[in-house]
PDB file of C-alpha atoms in Angstrom:
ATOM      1  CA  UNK Y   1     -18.632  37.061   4.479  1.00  0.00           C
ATOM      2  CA  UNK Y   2     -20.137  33.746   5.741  1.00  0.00           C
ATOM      3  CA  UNK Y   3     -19.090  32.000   2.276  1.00  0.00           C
ATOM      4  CA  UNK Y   4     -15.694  33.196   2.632  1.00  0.00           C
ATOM      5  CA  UNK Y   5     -15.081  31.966   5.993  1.00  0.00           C
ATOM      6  CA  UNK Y   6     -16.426  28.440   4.937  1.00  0.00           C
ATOM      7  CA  UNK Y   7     -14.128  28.661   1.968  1.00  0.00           C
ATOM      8  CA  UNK Y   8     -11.093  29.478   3.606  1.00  0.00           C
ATOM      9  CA  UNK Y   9     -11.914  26.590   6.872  1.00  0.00           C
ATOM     10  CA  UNK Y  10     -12.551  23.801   3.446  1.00  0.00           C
ATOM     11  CA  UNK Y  11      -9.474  25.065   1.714  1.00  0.00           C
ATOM     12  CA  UNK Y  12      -7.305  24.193   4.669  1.00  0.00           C
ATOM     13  CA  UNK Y  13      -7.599  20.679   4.559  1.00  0.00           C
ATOM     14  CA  UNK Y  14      -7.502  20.454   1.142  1.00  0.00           C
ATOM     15  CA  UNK Y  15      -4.379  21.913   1.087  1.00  0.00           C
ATOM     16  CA  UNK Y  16      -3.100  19.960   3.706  1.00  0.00           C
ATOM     17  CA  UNK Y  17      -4.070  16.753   1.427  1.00  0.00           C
ATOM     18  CA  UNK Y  18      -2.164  18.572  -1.158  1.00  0.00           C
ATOM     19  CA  UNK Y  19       0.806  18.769   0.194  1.00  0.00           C
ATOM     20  CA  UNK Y  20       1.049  15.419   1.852  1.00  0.00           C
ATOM     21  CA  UNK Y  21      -0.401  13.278  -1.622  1.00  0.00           C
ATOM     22  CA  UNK Y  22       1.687  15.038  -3.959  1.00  0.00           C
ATOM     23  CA  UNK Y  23       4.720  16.396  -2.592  1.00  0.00           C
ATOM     24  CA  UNK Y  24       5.658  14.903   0.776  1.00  0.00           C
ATOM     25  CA  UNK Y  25       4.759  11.193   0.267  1.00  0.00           C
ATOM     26  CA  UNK Y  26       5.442  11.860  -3.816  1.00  0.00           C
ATOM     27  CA  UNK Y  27       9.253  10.507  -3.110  1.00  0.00           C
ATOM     28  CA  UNK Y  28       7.765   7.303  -3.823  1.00  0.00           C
ATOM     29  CA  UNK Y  29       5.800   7.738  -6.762  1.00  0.00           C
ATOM     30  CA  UNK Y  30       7.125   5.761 -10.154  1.00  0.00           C
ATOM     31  CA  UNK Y  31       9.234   8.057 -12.195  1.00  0.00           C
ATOM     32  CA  UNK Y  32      10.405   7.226 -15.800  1.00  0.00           C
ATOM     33  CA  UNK Y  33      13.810   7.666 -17.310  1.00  0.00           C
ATOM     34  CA  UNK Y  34      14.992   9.034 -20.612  1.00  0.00           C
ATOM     35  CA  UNK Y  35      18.576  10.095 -21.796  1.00  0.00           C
ATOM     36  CA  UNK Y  36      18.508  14.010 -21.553  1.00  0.00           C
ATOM     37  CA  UNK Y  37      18.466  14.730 -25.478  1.00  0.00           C
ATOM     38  CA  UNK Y  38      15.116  12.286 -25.427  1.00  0.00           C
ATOM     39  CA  UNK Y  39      13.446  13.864 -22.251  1.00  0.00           C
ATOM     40  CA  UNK Y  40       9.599  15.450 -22.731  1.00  0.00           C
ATOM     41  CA  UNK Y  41       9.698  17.721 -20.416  1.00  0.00           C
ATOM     42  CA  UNK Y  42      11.860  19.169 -17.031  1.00  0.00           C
ATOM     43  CA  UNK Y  43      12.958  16.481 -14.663  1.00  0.00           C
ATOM     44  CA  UNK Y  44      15.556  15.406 -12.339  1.00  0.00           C
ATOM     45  CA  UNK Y  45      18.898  14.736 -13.873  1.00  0.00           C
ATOM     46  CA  UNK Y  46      20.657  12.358 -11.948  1.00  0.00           C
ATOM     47  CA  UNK Y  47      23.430  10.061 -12.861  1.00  0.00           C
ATOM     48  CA  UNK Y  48      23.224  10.788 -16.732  1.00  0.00           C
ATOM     49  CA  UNK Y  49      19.244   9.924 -16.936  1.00  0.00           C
ATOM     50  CA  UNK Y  50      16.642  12.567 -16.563  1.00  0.00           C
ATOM     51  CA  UNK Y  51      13.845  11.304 -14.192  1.00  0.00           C
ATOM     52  CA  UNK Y  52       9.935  12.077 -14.839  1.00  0.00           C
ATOM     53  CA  UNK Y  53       7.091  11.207 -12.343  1.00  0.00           C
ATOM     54  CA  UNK Y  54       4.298   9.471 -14.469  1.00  0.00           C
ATOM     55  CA  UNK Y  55       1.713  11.637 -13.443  1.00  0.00           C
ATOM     56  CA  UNK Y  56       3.790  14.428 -15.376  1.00  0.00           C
ATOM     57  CA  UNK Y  57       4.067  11.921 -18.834  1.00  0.00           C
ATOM     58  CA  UNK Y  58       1.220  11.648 -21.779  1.00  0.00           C
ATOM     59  CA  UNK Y  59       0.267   8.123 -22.483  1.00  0.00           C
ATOM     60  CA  UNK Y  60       2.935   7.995 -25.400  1.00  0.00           C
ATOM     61  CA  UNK Y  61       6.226   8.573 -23.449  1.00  0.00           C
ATOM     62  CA  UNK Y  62       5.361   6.071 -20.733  1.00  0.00           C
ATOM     63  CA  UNK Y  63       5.427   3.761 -23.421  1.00  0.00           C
ATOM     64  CA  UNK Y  64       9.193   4.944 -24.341  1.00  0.00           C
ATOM     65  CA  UNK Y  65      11.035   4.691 -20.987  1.00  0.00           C
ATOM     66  CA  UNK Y  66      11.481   1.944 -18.183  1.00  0.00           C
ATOM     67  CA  UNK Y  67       9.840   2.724 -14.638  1.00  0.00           C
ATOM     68  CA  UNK Y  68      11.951   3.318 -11.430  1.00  0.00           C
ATOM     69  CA  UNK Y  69      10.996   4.511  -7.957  1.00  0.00           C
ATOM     70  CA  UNK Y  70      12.880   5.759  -5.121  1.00  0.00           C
ATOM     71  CA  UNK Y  71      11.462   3.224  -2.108  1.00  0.00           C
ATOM     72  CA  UNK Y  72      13.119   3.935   1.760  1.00  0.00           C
ATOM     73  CA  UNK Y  73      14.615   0.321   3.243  1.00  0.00           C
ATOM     74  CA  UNK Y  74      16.497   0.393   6.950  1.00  0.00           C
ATOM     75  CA  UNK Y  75      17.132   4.105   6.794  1.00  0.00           C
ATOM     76  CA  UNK Y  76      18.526   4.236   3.429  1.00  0.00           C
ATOM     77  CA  UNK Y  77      16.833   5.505   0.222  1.00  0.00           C
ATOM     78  CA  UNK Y  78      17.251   2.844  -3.255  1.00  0.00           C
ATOM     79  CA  UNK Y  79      16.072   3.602  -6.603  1.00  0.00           C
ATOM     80  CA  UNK Y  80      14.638   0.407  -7.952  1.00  0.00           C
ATOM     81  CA  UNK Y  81      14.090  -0.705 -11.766  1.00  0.00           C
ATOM     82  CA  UNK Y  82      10.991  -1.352 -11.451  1.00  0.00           C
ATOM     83  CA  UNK Y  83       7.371  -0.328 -10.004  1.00  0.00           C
ATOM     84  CA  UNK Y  84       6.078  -1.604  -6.144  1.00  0.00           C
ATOM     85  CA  UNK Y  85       3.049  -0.740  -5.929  1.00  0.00           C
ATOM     86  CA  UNK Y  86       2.552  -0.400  -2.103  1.00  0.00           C
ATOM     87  CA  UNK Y  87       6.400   0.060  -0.437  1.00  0.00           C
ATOM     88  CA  UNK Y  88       5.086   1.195   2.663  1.00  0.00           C
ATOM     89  CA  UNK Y  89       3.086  -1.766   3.282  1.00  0.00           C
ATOM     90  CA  UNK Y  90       4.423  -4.553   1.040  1.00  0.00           C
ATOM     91  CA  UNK Y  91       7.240  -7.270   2.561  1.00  0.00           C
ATOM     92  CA  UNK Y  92      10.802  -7.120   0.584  1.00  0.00           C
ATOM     93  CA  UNK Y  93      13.878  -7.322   1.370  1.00  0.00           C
ATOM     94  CA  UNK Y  94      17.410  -5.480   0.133  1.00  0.00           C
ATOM     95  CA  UNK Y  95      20.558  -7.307   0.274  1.00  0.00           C
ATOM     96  CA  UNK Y  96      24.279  -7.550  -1.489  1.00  0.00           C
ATOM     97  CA  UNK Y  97      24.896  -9.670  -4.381  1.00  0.00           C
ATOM     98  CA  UNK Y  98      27.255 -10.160  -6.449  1.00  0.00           C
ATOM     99  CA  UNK Y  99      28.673  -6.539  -5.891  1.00  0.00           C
ATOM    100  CA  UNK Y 100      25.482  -4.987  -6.149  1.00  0.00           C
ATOM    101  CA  UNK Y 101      22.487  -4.491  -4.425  1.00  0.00           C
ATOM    102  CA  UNK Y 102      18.944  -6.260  -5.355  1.00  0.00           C
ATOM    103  CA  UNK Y 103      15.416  -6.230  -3.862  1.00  0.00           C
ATOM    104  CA  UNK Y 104      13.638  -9.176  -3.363  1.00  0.00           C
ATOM    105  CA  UNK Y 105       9.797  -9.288  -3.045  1.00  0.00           C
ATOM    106  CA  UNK Y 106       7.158 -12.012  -2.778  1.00  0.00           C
ATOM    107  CA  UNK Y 107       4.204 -11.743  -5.304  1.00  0.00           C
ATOM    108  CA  UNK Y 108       1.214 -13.729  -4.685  1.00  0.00           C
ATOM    109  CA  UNK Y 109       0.500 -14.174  -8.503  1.00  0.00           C
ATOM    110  CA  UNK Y 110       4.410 -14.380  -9.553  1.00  0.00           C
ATOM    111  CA  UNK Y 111       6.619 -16.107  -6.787  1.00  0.00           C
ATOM    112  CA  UNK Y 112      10.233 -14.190  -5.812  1.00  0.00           C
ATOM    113  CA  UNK Y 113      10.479 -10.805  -7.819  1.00  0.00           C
ATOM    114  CA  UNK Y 114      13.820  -9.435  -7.996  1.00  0.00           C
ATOM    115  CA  UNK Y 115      14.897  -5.953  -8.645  1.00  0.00           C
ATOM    116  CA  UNK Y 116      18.073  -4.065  -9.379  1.00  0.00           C
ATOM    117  CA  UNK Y 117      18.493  -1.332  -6.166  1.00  0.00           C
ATOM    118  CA  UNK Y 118      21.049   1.351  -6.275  1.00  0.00           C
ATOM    119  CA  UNK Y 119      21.937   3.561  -3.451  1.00  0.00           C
ATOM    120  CA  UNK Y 120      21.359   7.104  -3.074  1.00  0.00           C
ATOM    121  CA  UNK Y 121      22.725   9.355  -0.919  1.00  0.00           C
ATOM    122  CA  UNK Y 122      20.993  11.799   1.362  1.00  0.00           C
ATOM    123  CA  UNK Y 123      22.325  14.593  -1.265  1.00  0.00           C
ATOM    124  CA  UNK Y 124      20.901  12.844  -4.090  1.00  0.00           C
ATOM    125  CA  UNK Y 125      17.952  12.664  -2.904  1.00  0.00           C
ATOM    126  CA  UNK Y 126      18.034  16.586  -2.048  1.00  0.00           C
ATOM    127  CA  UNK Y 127      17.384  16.859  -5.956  1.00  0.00           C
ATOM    128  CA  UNK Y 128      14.279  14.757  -6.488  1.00  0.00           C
ATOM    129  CA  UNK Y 129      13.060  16.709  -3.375  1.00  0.00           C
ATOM    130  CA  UNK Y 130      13.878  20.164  -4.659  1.00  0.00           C
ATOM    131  CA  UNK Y 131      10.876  20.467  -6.575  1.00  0.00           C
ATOM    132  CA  UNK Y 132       8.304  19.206  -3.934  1.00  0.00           C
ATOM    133  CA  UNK Y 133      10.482  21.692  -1.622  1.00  0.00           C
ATOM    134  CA  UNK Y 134       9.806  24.718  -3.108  1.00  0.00           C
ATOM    135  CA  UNK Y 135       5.689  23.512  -4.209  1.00  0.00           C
ATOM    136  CA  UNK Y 136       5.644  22.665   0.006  1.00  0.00           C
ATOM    137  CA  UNK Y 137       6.795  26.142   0.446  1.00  0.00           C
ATOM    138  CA  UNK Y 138       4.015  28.017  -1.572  1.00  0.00           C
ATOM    139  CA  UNK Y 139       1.811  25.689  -0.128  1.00  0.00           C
ATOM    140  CA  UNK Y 140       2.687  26.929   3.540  1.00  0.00           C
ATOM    141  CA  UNK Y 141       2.435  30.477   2.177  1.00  0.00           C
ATOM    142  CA  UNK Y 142      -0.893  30.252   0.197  1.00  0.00           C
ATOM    143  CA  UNK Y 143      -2.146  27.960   3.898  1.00  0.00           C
ATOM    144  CA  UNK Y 144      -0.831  31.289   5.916  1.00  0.00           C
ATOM    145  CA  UNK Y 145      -2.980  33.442   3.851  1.00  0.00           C
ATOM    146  CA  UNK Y 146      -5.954  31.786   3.989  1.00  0.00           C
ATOM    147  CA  UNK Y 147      -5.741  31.466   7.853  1.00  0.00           C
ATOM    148  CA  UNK Y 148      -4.856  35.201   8.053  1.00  0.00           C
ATOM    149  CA  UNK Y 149      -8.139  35.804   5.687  1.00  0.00           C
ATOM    150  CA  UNK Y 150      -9.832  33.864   7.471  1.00  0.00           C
ATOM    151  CA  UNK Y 151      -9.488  35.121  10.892  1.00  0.00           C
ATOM    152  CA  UNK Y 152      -9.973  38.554   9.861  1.00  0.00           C
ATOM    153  CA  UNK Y 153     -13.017  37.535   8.100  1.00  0.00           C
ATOM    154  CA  UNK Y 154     -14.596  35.801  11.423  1.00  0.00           C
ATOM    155  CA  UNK Y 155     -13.604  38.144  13.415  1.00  0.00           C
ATOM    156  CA  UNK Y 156     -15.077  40.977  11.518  1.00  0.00           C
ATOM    157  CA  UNK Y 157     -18.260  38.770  11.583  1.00  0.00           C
ATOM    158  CA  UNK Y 158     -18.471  38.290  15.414  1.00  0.00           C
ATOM    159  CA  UNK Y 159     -18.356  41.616  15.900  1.00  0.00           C
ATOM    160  CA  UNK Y 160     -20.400  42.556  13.344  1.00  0.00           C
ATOM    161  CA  UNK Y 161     -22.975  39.961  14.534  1.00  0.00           C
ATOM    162  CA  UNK Y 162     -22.547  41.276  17.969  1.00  0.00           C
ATOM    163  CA  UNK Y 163     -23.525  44.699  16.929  1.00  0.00           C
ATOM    164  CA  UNK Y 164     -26.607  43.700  15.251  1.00  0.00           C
ATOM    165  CA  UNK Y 165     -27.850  41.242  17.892  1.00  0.00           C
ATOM    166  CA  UNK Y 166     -27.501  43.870  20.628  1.00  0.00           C
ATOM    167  CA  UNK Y 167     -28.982  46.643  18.665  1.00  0.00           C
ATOM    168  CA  UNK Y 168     -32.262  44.590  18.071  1.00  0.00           C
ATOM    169  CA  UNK Y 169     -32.112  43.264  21.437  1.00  0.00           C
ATOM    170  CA  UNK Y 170     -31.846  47.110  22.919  1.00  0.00           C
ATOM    171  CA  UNK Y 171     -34.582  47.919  20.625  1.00  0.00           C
ATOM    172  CA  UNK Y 172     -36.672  44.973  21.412  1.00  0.00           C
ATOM    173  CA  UNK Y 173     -36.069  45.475  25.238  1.00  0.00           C
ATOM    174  CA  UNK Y 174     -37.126  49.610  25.379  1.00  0.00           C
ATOM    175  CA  UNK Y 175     -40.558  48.014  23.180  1.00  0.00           C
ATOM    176  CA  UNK Y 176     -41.478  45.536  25.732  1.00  0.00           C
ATOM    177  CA  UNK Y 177     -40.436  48.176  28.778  1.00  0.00           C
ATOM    178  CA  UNK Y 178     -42.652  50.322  26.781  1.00  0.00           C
ATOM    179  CA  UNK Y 179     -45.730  48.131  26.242  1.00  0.00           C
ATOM    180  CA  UNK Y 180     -45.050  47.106  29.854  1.00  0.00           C
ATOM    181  CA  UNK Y 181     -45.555  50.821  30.693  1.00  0.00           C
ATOM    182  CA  UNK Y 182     -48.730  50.991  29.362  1.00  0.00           C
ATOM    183  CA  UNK Y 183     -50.549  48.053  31.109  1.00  0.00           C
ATOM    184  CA  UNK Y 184     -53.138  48.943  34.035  1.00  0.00           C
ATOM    185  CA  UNK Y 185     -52.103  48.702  37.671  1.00  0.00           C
ATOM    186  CA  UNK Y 186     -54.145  45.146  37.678  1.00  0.00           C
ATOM    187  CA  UNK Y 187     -51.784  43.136  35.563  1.00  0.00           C
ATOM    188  CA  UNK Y 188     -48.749  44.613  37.870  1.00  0.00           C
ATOM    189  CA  UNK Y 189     -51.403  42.698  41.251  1.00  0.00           C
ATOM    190  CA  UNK Y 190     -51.795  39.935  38.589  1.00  0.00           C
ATOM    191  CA  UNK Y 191     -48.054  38.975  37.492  1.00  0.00           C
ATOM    192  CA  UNK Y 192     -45.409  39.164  40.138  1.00  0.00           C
ATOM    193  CA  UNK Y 193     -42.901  41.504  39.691  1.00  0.00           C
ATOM    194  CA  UNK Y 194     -39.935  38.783  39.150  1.00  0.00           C
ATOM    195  CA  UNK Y 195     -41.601  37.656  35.800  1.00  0.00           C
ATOM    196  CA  UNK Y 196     -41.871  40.508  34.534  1.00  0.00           C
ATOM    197  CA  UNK Y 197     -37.967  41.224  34.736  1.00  0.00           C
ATOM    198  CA  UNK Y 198     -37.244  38.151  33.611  1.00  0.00           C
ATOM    199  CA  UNK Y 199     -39.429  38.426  30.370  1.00  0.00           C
ATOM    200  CA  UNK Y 200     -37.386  41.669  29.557  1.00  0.00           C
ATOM    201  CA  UNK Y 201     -33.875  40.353  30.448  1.00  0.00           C
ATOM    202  CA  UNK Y 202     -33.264  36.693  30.588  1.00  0.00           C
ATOM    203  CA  UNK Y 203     -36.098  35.545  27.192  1.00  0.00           C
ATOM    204  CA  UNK Y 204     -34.471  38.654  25.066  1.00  0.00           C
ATOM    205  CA  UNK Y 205     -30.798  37.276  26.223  1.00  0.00           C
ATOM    206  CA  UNK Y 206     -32.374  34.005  24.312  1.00  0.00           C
ATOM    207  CA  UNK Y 207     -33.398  36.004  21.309  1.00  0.00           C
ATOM    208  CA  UNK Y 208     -29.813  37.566  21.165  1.00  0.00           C
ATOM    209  CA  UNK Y 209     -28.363  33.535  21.324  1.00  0.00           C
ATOM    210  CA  UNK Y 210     -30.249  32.782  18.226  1.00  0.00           C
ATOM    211  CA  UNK Y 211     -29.482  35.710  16.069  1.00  0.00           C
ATOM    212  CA  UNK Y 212     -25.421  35.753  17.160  1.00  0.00           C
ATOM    213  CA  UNK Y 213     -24.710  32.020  17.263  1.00  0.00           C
ATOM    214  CA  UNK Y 214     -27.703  29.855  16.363  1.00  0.00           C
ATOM    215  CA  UNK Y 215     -28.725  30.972  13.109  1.00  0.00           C
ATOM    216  CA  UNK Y 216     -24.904  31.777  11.608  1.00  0.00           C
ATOM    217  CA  UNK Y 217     -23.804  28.072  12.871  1.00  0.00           C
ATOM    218  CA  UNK Y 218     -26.714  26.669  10.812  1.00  0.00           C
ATOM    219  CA  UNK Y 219     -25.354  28.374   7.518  1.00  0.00           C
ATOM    220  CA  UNK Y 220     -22.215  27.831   8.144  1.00  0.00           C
ATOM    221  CA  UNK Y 221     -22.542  24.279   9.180  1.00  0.00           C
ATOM    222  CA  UNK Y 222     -24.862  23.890   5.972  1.00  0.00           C
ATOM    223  CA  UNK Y 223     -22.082  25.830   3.702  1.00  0.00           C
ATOM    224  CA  UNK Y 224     -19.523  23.210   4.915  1.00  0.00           C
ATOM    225  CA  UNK Y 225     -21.811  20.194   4.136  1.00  0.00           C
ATOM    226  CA  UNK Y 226     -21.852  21.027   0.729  1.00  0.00           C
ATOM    227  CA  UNK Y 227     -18.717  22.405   0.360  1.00  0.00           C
ATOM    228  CA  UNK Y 228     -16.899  19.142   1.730  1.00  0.00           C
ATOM    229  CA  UNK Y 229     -19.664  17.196  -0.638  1.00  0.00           C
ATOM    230  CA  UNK Y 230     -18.533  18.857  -3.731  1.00  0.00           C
ATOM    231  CA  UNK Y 231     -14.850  18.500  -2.845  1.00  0.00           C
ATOM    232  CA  UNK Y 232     -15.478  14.491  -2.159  1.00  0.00           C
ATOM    233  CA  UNK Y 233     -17.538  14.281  -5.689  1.00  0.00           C
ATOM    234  CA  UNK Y 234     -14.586  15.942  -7.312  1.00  0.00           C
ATOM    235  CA  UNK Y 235     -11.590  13.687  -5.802  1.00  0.00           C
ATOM    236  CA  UNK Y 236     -13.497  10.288  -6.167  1.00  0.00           C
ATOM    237  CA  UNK Y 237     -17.585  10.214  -7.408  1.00  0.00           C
ATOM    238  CA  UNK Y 238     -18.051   6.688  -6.019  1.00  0.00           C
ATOM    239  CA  UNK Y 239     -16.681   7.210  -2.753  1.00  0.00           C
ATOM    240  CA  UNK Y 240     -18.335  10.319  -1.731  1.00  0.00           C
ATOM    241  CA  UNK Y 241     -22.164   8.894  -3.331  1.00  0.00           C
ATOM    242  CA  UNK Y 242     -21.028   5.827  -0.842  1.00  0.00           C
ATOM    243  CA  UNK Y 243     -20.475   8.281   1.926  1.00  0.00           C
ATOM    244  CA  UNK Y 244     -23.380  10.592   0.986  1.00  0.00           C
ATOM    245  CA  UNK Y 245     -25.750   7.219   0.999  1.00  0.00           C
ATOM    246  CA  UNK Y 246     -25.379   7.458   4.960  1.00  0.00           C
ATOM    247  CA  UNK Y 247     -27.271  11.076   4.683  1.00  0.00           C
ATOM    248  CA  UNK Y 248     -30.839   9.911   4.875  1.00  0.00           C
ATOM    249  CA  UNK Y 249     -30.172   8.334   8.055  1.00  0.00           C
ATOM    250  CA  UNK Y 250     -28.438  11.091   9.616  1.00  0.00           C
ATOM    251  CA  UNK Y 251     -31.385  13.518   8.532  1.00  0.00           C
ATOM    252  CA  UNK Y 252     -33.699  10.787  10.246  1.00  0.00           C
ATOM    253  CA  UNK Y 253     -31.508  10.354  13.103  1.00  0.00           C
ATOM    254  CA  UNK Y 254     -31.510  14.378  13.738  1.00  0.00           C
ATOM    255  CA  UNK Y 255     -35.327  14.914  12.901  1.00  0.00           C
ATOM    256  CA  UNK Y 256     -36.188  12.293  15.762  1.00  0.00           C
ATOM    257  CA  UNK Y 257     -33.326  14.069  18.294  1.00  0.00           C
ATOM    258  CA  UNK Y 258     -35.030  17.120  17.298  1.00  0.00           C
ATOM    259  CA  UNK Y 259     -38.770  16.148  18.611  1.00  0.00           C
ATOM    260  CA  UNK Y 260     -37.618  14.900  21.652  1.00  0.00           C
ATOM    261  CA  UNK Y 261     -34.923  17.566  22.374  1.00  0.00           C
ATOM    262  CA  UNK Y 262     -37.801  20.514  21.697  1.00  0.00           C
ATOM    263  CA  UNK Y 263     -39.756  19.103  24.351  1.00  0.00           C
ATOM    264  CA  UNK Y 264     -36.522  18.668  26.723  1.00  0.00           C
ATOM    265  CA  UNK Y 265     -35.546  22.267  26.197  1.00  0.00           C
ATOM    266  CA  UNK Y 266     -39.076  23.889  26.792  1.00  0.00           C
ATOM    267  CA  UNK Y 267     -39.431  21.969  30.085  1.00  0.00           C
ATOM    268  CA  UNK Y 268     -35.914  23.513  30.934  1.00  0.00           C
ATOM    269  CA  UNK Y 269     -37.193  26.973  29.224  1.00  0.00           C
ATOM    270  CA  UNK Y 270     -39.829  26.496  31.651  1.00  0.00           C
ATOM    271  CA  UNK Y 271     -37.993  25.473  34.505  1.00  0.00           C
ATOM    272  CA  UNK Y 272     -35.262  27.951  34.294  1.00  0.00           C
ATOM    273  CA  UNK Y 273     -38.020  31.140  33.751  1.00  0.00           C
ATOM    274  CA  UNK Y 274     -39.877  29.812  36.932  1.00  0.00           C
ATOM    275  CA  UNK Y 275     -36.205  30.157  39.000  1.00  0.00           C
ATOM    276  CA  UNK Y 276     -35.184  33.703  37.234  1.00  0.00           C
ATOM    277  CA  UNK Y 277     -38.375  35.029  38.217  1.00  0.00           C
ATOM    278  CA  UNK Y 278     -38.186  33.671  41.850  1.00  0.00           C
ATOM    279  CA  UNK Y 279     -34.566  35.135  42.164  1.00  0.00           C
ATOM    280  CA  UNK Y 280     -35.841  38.556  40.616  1.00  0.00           C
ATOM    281  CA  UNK Y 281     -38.523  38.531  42.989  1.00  0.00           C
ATOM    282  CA  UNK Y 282     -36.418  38.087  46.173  1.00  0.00           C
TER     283      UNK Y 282
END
């Protein structure tokens, strides 16, 4: 149950990086062109070319066909002959000339790059979206599913993990009421009355913490560490080692925060038995 709760809260995002990487930026990515009798595979047909994103080509047709790309320039989409590599970020410029319109870009390595722009309507552009369209609406579906598994899945396990936390608890309380049953009338003169309450109430209220939240946050906290690990190795090795290399000091960090913190929390362990016992006394 724990695994599939992790699987379905590391298959969110993952979807969400999906959907915005290859279908809702994807309007950008370079396409190639090829008469429709010469085409490889399904495309977009539009204006008497059939358009193919590269990622969708084998090595051998993107050597047949010239590259375009649909770029967006003061509110208005162009398909350009030719490939920018960065149109959200890089500087160019879209004018008039000579009856038609041309981008203009300055390369570092190359000067003034021009390249033939044609204009496409907000209908045109419907078609190189209607793929993307349809893959964003499975997307949404498969993302609804996996939150509805997923909250019936947590949900099943709070409860579940309620149940079993308050049944040893109730056990664990009727032993020490028990064992507290059978102690001679000196340790009653010798312990006040207040501790005693407290030891049966408020400390087994601390057991029930760690079996309901402590110890099923650690697994599932661990589950998502490697989880998002394995998904980082997969999408790009050097990155993730690069972000993984931080891990020792983290570990370090977290064993030092731990002795100090254990001897914080028994002082307030202490502390806060001392003024339960005082209040169950008066």
């Amino acid at each position: 149950m724990l695994a599939v709760i992790t699987g379905t809260e590391l298959a969110r995002p993952y979807l969400i990086k999906i959907a915005i990487d290859e279908h809702i930026l994807a309007i950008s990515a370079p396409m190639r062109a090829f008469a429709p009798r010469e085409a490889p595979g399904p495309g977009v047909l539009f204006r008497g070319k059939v358009f193919i994103r590269e990622k969708n080509l084998s090595a051998s047709a993107l050597s047949q066909a010239p590259t375009y790309q649909l770029i967006q320039y003061d509110q208005q989409f162009y398909l350009i002959k030719g490939l920018i590599l960065n149109p959200g970020t890089d500087k160019y410029l879209i004018k008039k000339e000579n009856g038609g319109y041309w981008l203009h870009r300055e390369a570092l390595d190359k000067g003034e790059e021009k390249y033939e722009a044609t204009p496409v309507t907000s209908a045109e552009i419907g078609l190189f979206r209607e793929k993307d369209n349809r893959a964003l609406l499975k997307l949404s579906l498969v993302f609804f599913l996996i939150a509805i598994v997923g909250f019936i899945f947590n949900y099943l396990q709070v409860n579940l993990l309620q149940a079993t936390s308050q049944r040893i608890i109730h056990n664990m309380r009727i032993e020490v009421f028990t064992h507290l049953q059978r102690m001679p009338l000196a340790f009653f003169d010798q312990n006040p009355t207040g501790r005693l309450v407290t030891r049966v109430t408020n400390d087994t209220d601390t057991l029930n913490e760690m079996y309901s939240s402590v110890l099923i946050n650690l697994f599932r906290d661990l589950f998502m560490v490697m989880g998002a690990a394995l998904i980082m190795i997969k999408m790009n090795f050097r990155l993730a080692l690069l972000s993984l290399a931080v891990l020792p000091v983290i570990i370090g960090a977290a064993v030092i925060f731990r002795r100090y913190a254990r001897k914080a929390y028994r002082i307030v362990r202490t502390t806060l038995a001392r003024i339960n016992a005082t209040m169950a006394e008066n």
